[in-house]
Amino acid sequence: MLNKYPMWKNLMVVIIIAIGGFYAIPNLFGEDHAVQVVATRGAEVTASTQSAVNDVLVSQGIAVKRSELENGQLLVRVGNGEDQLLAKEAIADALGDKFTVALNLAPATPEWLEAMGGSPMKLGLDLRGGVHFLMEVDMGEAVRKMTEAKVADFRTDLRAERIRYAGIRNGAKGIEIKFRDAETLANAERFLKSRSADMVFTDRSSGSDYFLVANPSDVYLKQIKEEALQQNITTLRNRVNELGVAEPVVQRQGAERIIVELPGVQDTARAKEILSATASIEFHMVDQNADAQAAASGRVPAGSEVYQRREGGPVVLKKAVMLTGDHIQGAQPSYDEYSRPQVSINLDSKGGSIFSNVTKDNIGNPMATLFIEYKDTGEKNADGSVKMKKIEEVISVATIQARLGRNFVITGLGHAESQNLALLLRAGALIAPVYIVEERTIGPSLGQENIENGVQAMIWGMAVVLLFMLVYYRGFGLIANLALTANLVMVVGVMSMIPGAVLTLPGIAGMVLTVGMAVDGNVLIYERIREELRNGRSVQQAIHEGYGNAFSTIADANITTFMTALILFAVGTGAVKGFAVTLMIGIATSMFTSIVGTRSIVNAIWGGKRVKKLSI
């Protein structure tokens, strides 16, 4: 029988639209004004912290809607923006400088809906408000770290080959290797060239001074900078995710800069705290022949450097880096047999091999773990960028008892410090420091204004389309309007379901465009039905032919548009991606609602019946 769907197909249409509607519901509840409390290094957010915060807010007469302690962070929801500001000041005064207190916005989705997997769409910076940073990677530091590593490699390689050298240092003109005679220099040059094809070696001998200078080739230098940028992007993204910022944007700009956008974060101090978590570690051997007190007074032996222990007092370490945090694959806080905090480290295969070779030759000697962190000083450089302070301290000194491999532990930390160090190391080490060269805060009121303007544009656009369809196609126009409404609900539902989808202001434009495109399919179908009726077809035949023959035209048009949107998403950034995402989702849902959805309703009303005339 023509124009009759089987029951399963009708149920499929209802279920798919119902699922889209269910996941769209959380967007009706809006967001709560909230205050977020995060511990800085050496502190910890616990249930007692939560109780103290709640007591402070009650004493100040600030009503708490909900207080949530999760993943070491406390989120306190309050009624309005005024209470939010008062709550932040009261909590900051009560907790002191061991905690970071920041303004935030939190979805107001009911707990029962959250338990069923419902969550609102993630809003971009232009809609939700938040902070925007433009950061520059210190490429000079990236190159310096590479040359320091090369110095250590050259020492190891020359010793293994039994080629004697008088000294190796990283000088102003490159890595300078001094030899006692020209023959040894020539042997070393041939050997090092075969081992380090990415370095350019130059004989800079003068008189009785025999020097070989090594510098990275232009190709290698470019590769170092590209890797530094890419790894810093990955590390920043991982750290922001680890520290609980929802849907951040971390992407490159040019050859040395990175854009970081943190939607929902209204406090630039909190955002800087997240981005300044640039901790990394290095392992050095302790110089046992050096006098620590004499070194602290300035008499530091060549090839060594003096540092301060975390618990106090100087310690002299050899400059040669045994291993850096770049090779760390995993880091988890744990406890030893005496219930003392420690961090269990897992290295990659290359790091495990390096560490194994170094430690086997140093059994019985002390090894130090050097903790390195960059902090915002609050001052500006001459170019306007933020001045960063490099903090270096020895967090542990332990005697190497046996040959170490890919797995080992770091001790000498407090409980909260072991938690924070494991988090930062797990997220990865920055190859080079990053400096904030531009910062911008978008307030939630501006974001709300953008949302209201976008929604108003969508309402007016839909109203015009709905009115036209209803007047021009009457009963069939009403069906198209129902499909159009269902399409919009499904777009919102799918955007809410996809973890990485973020709605931006251009994304709203994509939704408005989808409204106009979604009705195109129904216009093609209805006009084809009219044409079939004019050619003398029966009502049932006209409906059948109209939907069947219009499908290929609709599919061709939508597929080409979808491919264009896919290309925009692949090569575009920021606003372009936001537009492309909503456009692709809208095309997919409109194909379903305009063809399958309306056909289901038309079949239910007119299918298989003796009908002489259609309202179309």
XYZ file of C-alpha atoms in Angstrom:
616
model
C 0.000 0.000 0.000
C 1.350 3.429 -0.944
C 2.401 5.935 1.705
C 2.217 3.701 4.785
C 5.163 3.454 7.140
C 5.588 0.289 9.202
C 5.187 0.733 12.953
C 8.921 0.383 13.652
C 9.751 3.266 11.352
C 7.224 5.574 13.039
C 8.597 4.554 16.443
C 12.137 5.253 15.226
C 11.175 8.803 14.237
C 9.485 9.427 17.593
C 12.384 7.980 19.597
C 15.071 9.955 17.725
C 13.205 13.249 18.144
C 12.481 12.403 21.799
C 16.184 11.754 22.469
C 17.100 15.059 20.847
C 14.444 16.809 22.926
C 15.633 15.174 26.161
C 19.227 16.317 25.666
C 18.025 19.808 24.703
C 16.066 20.233 27.965
C 19.096 21.103 30.174
C 19.581 24.288 28.144
C 16.346 25.682 29.608
C 17.750 25.909 33.142
C 20.496 28.469 32.502
C 23.540 28.925 34.755
C 24.187 29.739 38.403
C 26.608 32.339 39.651
C 29.317 30.408 41.474
C 32.570 30.772 43.373
C 35.319 28.216 42.782
C 37.952 27.384 45.416
C 41.172 25.627 44.376
C 44.197 24.901 46.554
C 47.580 26.257 45.570
C 50.779 24.297 46.127
C 51.100 23.027 49.709
C 47.357 23.207 50.564
C 44.361 20.953 50.024
C 40.605 21.465 49.634
C 38.850 19.042 51.991
C 35.451 18.539 53.596
C 36.568 20.779 56.466
C 37.363 23.530 53.925
C 33.861 23.125 52.493
C 32.316 23.349 55.966
C 34.367 26.455 56.801
C 33.325 28.161 53.540
C 29.640 27.382 54.149
C 29.863 28.746 57.704
C 31.495 31.963 56.462
C 28.767 32.533 53.858
C 25.977 31.863 56.383
C 27.543 34.344 58.816
C 27.593 36.942 56.006
C 23.923 36.321 55.206
C 24.682 34.910 51.741
C 22.307 32.122 50.695
C 24.053 29.043 49.274
C 22.107 27.192 46.582
C 24.498 24.261 46.429
C 28.010 23.429 47.585
C 29.942 20.752 45.669
C 33.320 19.224 46.528
C 34.743 17.224 43.627
C 38.253 16.373 42.373
C 39.896 18.562 44.996
C 37.872 21.646 43.989
C 35.006 23.361 45.769
C 32.185 24.981 43.785
C 29.709 27.115 45.726
C 26.552 28.262 43.904
C 24.826 31.465 45.009
C 21.703 33.315 43.934
C 22.943 36.297 41.917
C 25.959 38.261 40.742
C 25.976 40.577 43.769
C 26.083 37.633 46.185
C 28.814 36.088 44.019
C 31.126 39.096 44.481
C 30.424 39.269 48.226
C 30.993 35.511 48.568
C 34.333 35.714 46.787
C 35.623 38.440 49.103
C 34.395 36.657 52.235
C 35.889 33.286 51.225
C 39.227 34.818 50.170
C 39.538 36.638 53.523
C 38.675 33.476 55.468
C 40.953 31.039 53.640
C 44.009 33.233 53.115
C 46.615 33.022 50.360
C 46.893 29.214 50.329
C 43.773 29.018 48.171
C 42.726 30.592 44.885
C 39.148 31.903 44.919
C 37.636 32.670 41.509
C 34.339 33.743 39.990
C 32.693 31.227 37.700
C 29.420 30.205 36.096
C 28.013 26.697 36.620
C 25.169 24.952 34.755
C 21.942 24.964 36.800
C 20.846 21.560 35.472
C 18.898 19.583 38.122
C 20.808 16.729 39.703
C 18.331 14.102 38.462
C 18.847 15.293 34.895
C 22.635 15.300 35.307
C 22.446 11.730 36.644
C 20.737 10.707 33.391
C 23.534 12.266 31.305
C 21.841 15.564 30.497
C 24.008 18.684 30.258
C 23.642 22.038 28.485
C 25.547 23.113 25.398
C 29.076 24.329 26.011
C 29.173 28.032 25.270
C 32.143 29.781 23.718
C 33.943 32.793 25.115
C 31.807 35.267 23.157
C 28.589 33.878 24.694
C 29.532 32.741 28.178
C 32.189 35.296 28.990
C 35.632 34.390 30.252
C 39.263 35.233 29.701
C 41.401 35.330 26.566
C 45.192 35.180 26.597
C 47.723 35.531 23.828
C 50.897 33.795 24.966
C 54.370 33.785 23.474
C 56.764 30.854 23.754
C 60.318 31.696 24.836
C 62.083 30.090 21.884
C 65.477 31.193 23.205
C 64.941 29.002 26.266
C 63.852 26.096 24.040
C 67.079 26.366 22.042
C 69.137 26.727 25.245
C 67.654 23.529 26.691
C 68.432 21.726 23.448
C 72.066 22.878 23.506
C 72.407 21.874 27.177
C 71.179 18.412 26.246
C 73.646 18.307 23.344
C 76.507 19.228 25.679
C 75.646 16.213 27.838
C 75.328 13.995 24.745
C 78.708 15.108 23.394
C 80.394 14.361 26.737
C 78.854 10.889 26.838
C 79.629 10.084 23.192
C 83.252 11.285 23.325
C 83.939 9.352 26.513
C 82.371 6.215 25.039
C 84.597 6.599 21.951
C 87.631 7.303 24.196
C 88.300 10.651 22.529
C 89.922 12.987 25.062
C 88.760 16.589 25.283
C 89.882 19.452 27.494
C 86.440 20.895 28.097
C 82.930 21.383 26.739
C 80.776 24.423 27.384
C 77.827 26.226 25.899
C 79.299 29.542 24.773
C 78.014 32.636 22.997
C 79.019 31.269 19.573
C 77.647 27.762 20.174
C 78.812 24.592 21.898
C 82.593 24.925 22.260
C 84.649 21.727 22.594
C 88.319 22.232 23.459
C 91.044 19.726 22.488
C 94.781 19.493 23.162
C 95.893 18.807 19.594
C 94.667 19.042 15.985
C 94.599 15.266 15.432
C 92.202 14.638 18.316
C 90.014 17.513 17.077
C 89.853 15.988 13.593
C 88.940 12.552 15.006
C 86.239 14.099 17.207
C 84.831 16.124 14.317
C 84.505 13.025 12.096
C 82.894 11.041 14.916
C 80.443 13.747 16.052
C 79.379 14.516 12.470
C 78.441 10.853 12.032
C 76.415 10.905 15.300
C 74.821 14.383 15.041
C 73.805 15.078 11.443
C 71.514 17.906 12.620
C 74.460 19.946 13.951
C 76.945 22.079 11.978
C 80.565 21.729 13.179
C 83.171 24.444 12.577
C 86.904 24.341 13.358
C 87.651 27.578 15.271
C 91.225 26.736 16.270
C 93.614 29.599 16.833
C 97.298 29.067 17.523
C 97.681 26.463 20.247
C 93.977 26.598 21.130
C 92.077 23.851 19.363
C 88.305 24.494 19.389
C 85.442 22.756 17.623
C 82.191 24.765 17.657
C 78.803 23.096 17.092
C 75.581 24.883 16.196
C 72.181 23.530 15.163
C 71.457 23.619 11.436
C 68.709 25.928 10.166
C 66.427 22.937 9.549
C 67.046 21.566 13.049
C 66.537 24.993 14.606
C 63.177 25.317 12.860
C 62.256 21.811 14.009
C 63.161 22.642 17.631
C 60.927 25.720 17.606
C 58.037 23.869 15.961
C 58.257 21.032 18.477
C 58.442 23.514 21.359
C 55.283 25.256 20.150
C 53.361 22.028 19.536
C 54.328 20.429 22.855
C 53.514 23.598 24.784
C 50.075 23.662 23.123
C 49.481 20.045 24.148
C 50.784 20.663 27.658
C 48.689 23.793 28.216
C 45.595 21.989 26.930
C 46.236 19.030 29.221
C 46.862 21.198 32.252
C 43.776 23.335 31.743
C 41.715 20.154 31.362
C 43.306 18.620 34.459
C 42.580 21.741 36.516
C 38.871 21.673 35.692
C 38.208 24.465 33.171
C 35.355 23.427 30.889
C 35.807 23.524 27.098
C 39.001 25.579 26.846
C 40.376 26.737 23.493
C 44.136 26.302 23.074
C 45.463 26.883 19.570
C 48.527 28.293 17.833
C 48.831 31.726 16.275
C 51.787 32.208 13.995
C 55.200 30.688 14.642
C 55.681 31.471 18.351
C 52.323 32.330 19.906
C 49.433 30.437 21.475
C 45.847 31.560 22.058
C 44.208 30.326 25.266
C 40.518 30.979 25.932
C 38.875 29.880 29.179
C 35.077 30.229 28.972
C 33.272 30.865 32.246
C 36.357 31.993 34.169
C 35.766 35.605 35.179
C 38.835 36.082 37.348
C 42.063 36.777 35.465
C 44.081 35.965 38.588
C 42.566 32.479 38.632
C 43.260 32.060 34.919
C 46.884 33.130 35.362
C 47.201 30.678 38.246
C 46.154 27.901 35.872
C 48.518 28.971 33.123
C 51.461 29.665 35.438
C 51.434 26.028 36.570
C 54.540 25.455 34.474
C 56.257 23.017 36.805
C 58.823 20.590 35.469
C 61.593 18.515 37.015
C 65.194 17.691 36.223
C 67.448 15.051 37.734
C 71.061 15.989 38.564
C 73.899 14.255 40.361
C 75.056 15.905 43.583
C 78.621 17.261 43.451
C 80.052 15.453 46.507
C 83.438 17.135 46.197
C 81.997 20.611 46.567
C 81.600 22.521 49.844
C 77.934 23.602 49.916
C 78.548 26.551 52.260
C 81.490 27.805 50.207
C 79.419 27.458 47.016
C 76.616 29.451 48.632
C 79.149 32.226 49.233
C 79.996 32.311 45.535
C 82.839 29.787 45.219
C 81.059 27.346 42.910
C 83.189 24.658 41.208
C 83.287 24.647 37.404
C 80.587 22.434 35.955
C 78.382 22.727 39.047
C 75.700 25.051 40.350
C 74.306 25.765 43.799
C 70.581 25.430 44.602
C 68.448 25.684 47.707
C 66.733 22.706 49.288
C 63.004 23.025 49.880
C 63.497 22.342 53.591
C 66.331 24.904 53.686
C 70.076 24.916 53.089
C 72.256 24.910 49.950
C 73.197 21.891 47.842
C 75.641 21.773 44.934
C 74.515 19.921 41.821
C 76.357 19.109 38.661
C 75.113 21.130 35.699
C 74.763 18.069 33.474
C 71.092 17.063 33.339
C 70.601 13.320 33.785
C 66.971 13.407 32.698
C 64.221 16.002 32.158
C 60.493 15.806 32.679
C 59.975 15.618 28.903
C 60.242 11.815 29.115
C 57.584 11.396 31.812
C 54.582 9.418 30.591
C 52.698 9.056 33.852
C 52.820 10.392 37.411
C 50.603 9.263 40.276
C 50.644 10.210 43.979
C 51.172 7.230 46.271
C 52.574 6.269 49.689
C 55.619 4.290 50.818
C 55.616 1.513 53.416
C 55.705 4.136 56.190
C 52.663 5.982 54.755
C 54.800 8.909 53.590
C 53.647 10.696 50.398
C 55.578 10.079 47.209
C 55.089 10.406 43.443
C 55.378 7.291 41.287
C 56.962 8.174 37.932
C 56.675 6.231 34.686
C 59.076 7.141 31.839
C 58.837 6.532 28.109
C 61.172 3.960 26.538
C 63.839 6.519 25.584
C 63.779 8.103 29.045
C 63.955 4.677 30.704
C 66.995 3.778 28.610
C 68.756 7.064 29.422
C 67.990 6.789 33.125
C 69.102 3.162 33.251
C 72.466 3.937 31.637
C 73.125 6.938 33.884
C 72.136 5.343 37.184
C 74.098 2.102 36.629
C 77.316 4.155 36.705
C 76.308 6.094 39.819
C 75.151 3.440 42.285
C 75.931 4.659 45.810
C 76.001 8.333 44.755
C 73.334 10.924 45.697
C 70.915 12.136 43.027
C 68.788 15.279 43.360
C 65.346 16.068 41.984
C 65.237 19.723 40.910
C 61.777 21.312 40.793
C 61.449 24.227 38.324
C 58.498 26.604 38.184
C 57.775 29.953 36.519
C 55.705 32.467 38.485
C 54.042 35.703 37.391
C 55.838 38.577 39.177
C 53.053 41.066 38.481
C 55.558 43.284 36.637
C 55.892 44.048 32.929
C 58.835 43.685 30.568
C 59.896 46.516 28.253
C 57.746 45.066 25.451
C 54.666 44.991 27.696
C 54.698 41.245 28.317
C 54.365 39.804 31.812
C 57.681 39.299 33.623
C 58.055 35.723 34.876
C 60.255 34.617 37.776
C 62.051 31.276 37.553
C 61.913 29.331 40.823
C 64.283 26.395 41.247
C 64.478 24.262 44.380
C 65.696 20.785 45.241
C 62.759 18.761 46.526
C 64.649 15.550 47.279
C 68.144 14.099 47.479
C 68.355 10.325 47.492
C 71.191 7.840 47.162
C 70.949 5.606 44.101
C 70.707 2.121 45.594
C 70.373 0.197 42.329
C 70.091 0.640 38.583
C 66.800 2.455 37.847
C 64.582 1.904 34.813
C 61.297 3.275 33.541
C 59.571 3.248 36.954
C 60.766 4.945 40.137
C 59.482 7.264 42.883
C 60.156 10.816 44.115
C 60.041 11.318 47.886
C 60.374 14.284 50.240
C 56.976 15.849 49.480
C 53.914 16.680 51.537
C 50.550 15.118 50.716
C 49.125 18.115 48.824
C 52.457 18.769 47.092
C 52.639 15.186 45.854
C 49.096 15.537 44.487
C 49.868 18.802 42.672
C 53.270 17.681 41.344
C 51.754 14.445 40.003
C 48.997 16.438 38.281
C 51.424 18.830 36.597
C 53.891 16.133 35.549
C 51.075 13.925 34.256
C 49.887 16.782 32.058
C 53.390 17.209 30.643
C 56.329 19.556 30.963
C 56.626 22.798 29.075
C 59.657 22.694 26.781
C 60.003 26.468 27.199
C 58.301 29.109 29.344
C 55.363 31.052 27.945
C 54.693 34.750 28.524
C 51.336 36.501 28.412
C 51.559 39.304 25.853
C 47.837 40.112 25.717
C 44.924 39.422 28.019
C 41.246 40.213 27.650
C 38.256 39.542 29.868
C 34.760 39.213 28.427
C 32.150 39.759 31.130
C 29.097 37.506 31.473
C 26.806 40.463 30.815
C 28.296 40.985 27.346
C 28.044 37.257 26.699
C 24.401 37.298 27.776
C 23.737 40.234 25.445
C 25.235 38.245 22.554
C 23.015 35.284 23.408
C 19.900 37.457 23.568
C 20.680 39.112 20.230
C 21.393 35.751 18.605
C 18.218 34.174 19.981
C 16.172 37.188 18.877
C 17.567 36.891 15.336
C 16.672 33.204 15.318
C 13.139 33.849 16.607
C 12.447 36.479 13.948
C 13.917 34.298 11.226
C 11.847 31.308 12.305
C 8.700 33.424 12.649
C 8.944 34.655 9.053
C 9.617 31.140 7.711
C 6.829 29.562 9.769
C 4.319 32.209 8.680
C 5.231 31.847 5.011
C 4.942 28.051 5.074
C 1.630 28.148 6.908
C 0.069 30.670 4.514
C 1.461 29.202 1.296
C 1.106 25.463 1.964
C -1.579 25.475 4.682
C -1.906 21.959 6.157
C 1.355 20.782 4.623
C 2.945 24.025 5.794
C 1.927 23.211 9.370
C 3.665 19.819 9.046
C 6.804 21.534 7.705
C 6.688 23.945 10.659
C 6.526 21.047 13.110
C 9.523 19.470 11.365
C 11.388 22.790 11.469
C 10.785 23.113 15.215
C 11.854 19.500 15.778
C 14.981 20.178 13.706
C 15.983 23.124 15.896
C 15.413 21.075 19.059
C 17.531 18.247 17.634
C 20.372 20.617 16.718
C 20.439 21.875 20.308
C 20.215 18.304 21.610
C 23.065 17.040 19.427
C 25.232 20.054 20.351
C 24.612 19.203 24.010
C 25.450 15.525 23.477
C 28.785 15.994 21.673
C 31.545 16.512 24.305
C 33.756 18.726 22.127
C 31.025 20.867 20.516
C 31.023 24.521 21.595
C 28.334 27.039 20.633
C 29.732 30.411 19.609
C 28.129 33.558 18.199
C 28.948 32.452 14.613
C 27.485 29.091 15.639
C 24.169 30.810 16.322
C 24.442 32.289 12.822
C 24.893 28.731 11.546
C 21.706 27.701 13.357
C 19.795 30.605 11.830
C 21.061 29.580 8.391
C 19.993 26.005 9.132
C 16.440 27.223 9.753
C 16.268 28.600 6.220
C 17.987 25.572 4.693
C 15.841 23.052 6.577
C 12.654 24.301 4.964
C 14.183 24.035 1.464
C 13.715 20.286 1.460
C 10.006 20.568 2.209
C 9.537 23.263 -0.437
C 11.110 20.951 -3.052
C 8.931 18.028 -1.961
C 5.704 20.042 -1.864
C 6.322 21.646 -5.249
C 7.015 18.219 -6.719
C 3.714 16.927 -5.244
C 1.892 19.907 -6.817
C 3.492 19.155 -10.173
C 2.411 15.494 -9.996
C -1.159 16.531 -9.113
C -1.249 18.909 -12.089
C -0.099 16.033 -14.322
C -3.170 14.055 -13.332
C -1.691 11.751 -10.722
C -3.821 10.575 -7.841
C -3.189 12.005 -4.377
C -1.403 8.858 -3.178
C 0.735 8.648 -6.305
C 1.574 12.356 -6.110
C 2.719 12.054 -2.487
C 4.766 8.949 -3.283
C 6.412 10.452 -6.357
C 6.939 13.822 -4.685
C 8.965 12.390 -1.813
C 10.735 9.790 -3.963
C 11.838 12.058 -6.806
C 12.793 15.048 -4.645
C 15.097 12.980 -2.430
C 18.059 12.896 -4.846
C 17.919 16.663 -5.391
C 17.751 17.357 -1.647
C 20.577 14.894 -0.919
C 22.865 16.379 -3.590
C 22.379 19.922 -2.341
C 22.879 18.999 1.329
C 25.866 16.734 0.768
C 27.787 19.407 -1.138
C 26.998 21.971 1.566
C 28.035 19.475 4.261
C 31.366 18.879 2.512
C 31.981 22.615 2.356
C 31.243 22.924 6.080
C 33.577 20.007 6.775
C 36.403 21.762 4.920
C 35.711 24.956 6.892
C 35.938 22.958 10.116
C 39.188 21.275 9.052
C 41.079 24.400 7.994
C 39.301 27.122 9.966
C 39.940 28.377 13.481
C 37.807 29.831 16.264
C 34.706 31.490 14.868
C 34.872 29.599 11.557
C 34.898 26.237 13.367
C 31.910 27.273 15.503
C 29.931 28.157 12.394
C 30.930 24.928 10.599
C 29.957 22.666 13.523
C 26.386 23.951 13.828
C 25.987 23.989 10.048
C 27.039 20.319 9.712
C 24.761 19.218 12.548
C 21.895 21.296 11.148
C 22.279 19.741 7.687
C 22.210 16.213 9.110
C 19.149 16.832 11.313
C 17.259 18.764 8.616
C 17.695 15.865 6.184
C 16.054 13.611 8.769
C 13.201 15.915 9.768
C 12.319 17.293 6.327
C 12.310 13.908 4.566
C 11.686 11.155 7.124
C 9.898 13.215 9.787
C 7.372 14.979 7.552
C 6.816 11.808 5.519
C 5.856 10.004 8.716
C 3.223 12.643 9.568
C 1.908 12.873 5.984
C 1.580 9.076 5.808
C -0.238 8.987 9.152
C -2.773 11.625 8.023
C -3.289 10.902 4.304
C -1.496 7.628 3.559
C -3.621 4.740 2.214
C -6.844 6.776 2.237
C -9.222 7.826 -0.501
C -8.380 11.486 -0.723
C -9.464 13.560 -3.710
C -7.843 16.872 -2.787
C -4.871 18.108 -0.753
C -4.611 21.463 1.022
C -1.302 21.953 -0.681
